[in-house]
Amino acid sequence: MDNLRAIHQVVQTETFATSAVVGVLSLLFLLFLKLRVRDKHSKLPTVPAVPGLPVIGNLLQLKERKPYKTFVQLAEKYGPIYSIKTGAFTVIVLNSVQVAKEAMVTRFPSISTRALSNALKVLTYDKCMVATSDYNDFHKMVKRHILTNVLGANAQKRHRSHRETMMENISRQFQEHVKTSSASAVNFRNIFASELFGLALKQGMGNNVESVYVEELMRTLSREDIYKILVLDVMEGALEVDWRDFFPYLKWIPNKSFEMKIQKMTFRRKAVMKALMNEQKKQMASAKEVNCYLEYLLSEAKELTEEQVSMLLWETIIETSDTTLVTTEWAMYELAKDKRRQNRLYEELQNVCGFEKLTEDKLSKLPYLGAVFHETLRKHSPAPMVPLRYVQEDTQLGGYHIPAGSQIAINIYGCNMDKNQWENPEQWMPERFLDEKYDTMDLYKTMAFGAGKRVCAGSLQAMLISCTAIGRLVQEFEWKLNEGEEEENVDTVGLTTHRLHPLQVKLKPRNQSN
């Protein structure tokens, strides 16, 4: 018996020793592989650096709020990939489709963490949004929720009636303007933005809210007030620069004016969302069934906190209300400026639809309409920059060594204006997208929707809304720019590429003779 115990102990000891040896060898092997990978990367050339000043680096070159245009100018001198210094950080700027896709697809595991500004950290409740969260379990969960109820293909079918109602309202308002003020220009943005905001409220809250009492603000807010607090103010706040973003080792120094401005925006946004949610909860308590995102989240996403639910709802509102407006307004500007191309689109609509109103079912039969949409996305990229990403480990891009700790700036505008990719990129030419190399049903002809695992979740909805609106409006009216709308006077403002001034156009119903 004692001999058996001794043998058993010897076997256990040998097994443990073998396991330990295997474990150590495995660790050494992994370390060897890591060192080989690091050595492989280190042999690559470093990214060309844009010369800058001591301490502040290239910050003075980025003092305007349109860094994407500055980046394109630098790309002409330093190539499609280069580095700049923004205070304490090295930022690798990507300006071509090839290196951008490499970063977003091939090297994604090494470059998947968001590097947000202090303003965006606060405004997004520390990355509590699909668009700004890191690629982790939380991101996968909330993206699944938003695709299921709001943005996915099946969800878009359920919400189609809301989009059709919105389009009828837009058409009616333009027709009323023609009847009452045919000689004067109409403000496109006033009508389209209001209806788009109404769609966002219906999808998110179940109702196109006209007013709401906000207890924390001690007053009743109009629809315009709600839009300003939830959309306009926050888009402006996202551009606020905190100098501590660039010098984190000085973060202990207060920046009171910045902090108070962002906190005020956050407080007002939170108070309005709370009021809207409470109103909808009252309707739900009365057994009134409403197909909306709030109802879905409260029943299917019980792991989320109240604040997280509020943020995810707000995300659908601001993103539906903003970038689709930007794209559609620019498309109508380009068509109003170019009668030949406007007529070509009208002829296509006539051939496919006849005297019937354009519906989403016919979009796949209208290649020139699709080309107008994609060319507008290319030239007027609504989101010209992807939020900064953080490099977690040594990697490579474009044949260059990218050290861990760097930040990656993907310049979507630069990719879509790359002269090596696009012929005469500064010109608006929808015909380029009629080339056979572009698949008719492919949503991702440009970099406007991103690429890879972080591709824009709202791309399908954006295409459906914008293409239907562009087509219907050209079907029903001749569009002409108002005086003073020339190209040289056009500028952009904001985090997304809003026209500085709302589009002013003169309309003429198609059923009237010249």
Coordinates of N, CA and C in Angstrom, one line a residue, residues 32 63 77 100 111 146 154 201 213 256 289 330 414 461 469 483 493 505:
F32 N 8.9 34.8 -27.8 CA 9.8 34.7 -29.0 C 9.0 35.2 -30.3
K63 N -5.2 75.0 -36.3 CA -6.0 76.0 -35.5 C -7.4 76.2 -36.1
K77 N 2.3 67.0 -49.9 CA 3.7 67.2 -49.7 C 4.4 65.9 -49.1
A100 N -6.4 53.6 -45.4 CA -7.5 53.6 -44.5 C -8.2 52.3 -44.3
I111 N -5.9 48.4 -33.8 CA -6.3 49.8 -33.8 C -7.8 49.9 -33.6
I146 N -29.5 48.3 -31.8 CA -30.0 49.3 -32.7 C -30.3 48.8 -34.1
N154 N -34.7 44.5 -41.5 CA -36.1 44.2 -41.1 C -36.7 45.4 -40.4
L201 N -37.7 61.2 -33.8 CA -38.5 61.1 -32.6 C -39.5 60.0 -32.7
Y213 N -42.7 69.4 -21.2 CA -42.3 70.2 -20.0 C -41.1 69.5 -19.3
K256 N -12.0 76.0 -16.4 CA -13.4 76.2 -16.0 C -14.4 76.6 -17.1
E289 N -49.7 50.4 -27.2 CA -48.5 49.7 -27.8 C -47.9 50.7 -28.9
W330 N -26.7 69.0 -49.7 CA -25.6 69.2 -50.7 C -26.1 68.6 -52.0
G414 N -10.1 63.2 -47.1 CA -8.9 63.0 -47.9 C -9.0 61.8 -48.8
Q461 N -30.4 53.2 -43.8 CA -31.4 54.2 -43.6 C -31.1 55.5 -44.3
A469 N -35.8 61.1 -51.0 CA -36.1 62.5 -51.0 C -35.6 63.3 -52.2
E483 N -30.2 83.7 -56.0 CA -29.0 84.5 -56.2 C -28.1 84.5 -55.0
V493 N -19.6 74.3 -41.9 CA -19.4 74.6 -40.4 C -19.9 73.4 -39.6
V505 N -33.5 78.1 -52.5 CA -33.7 77.6 -53.8 C -35.1 78.2 -54.3

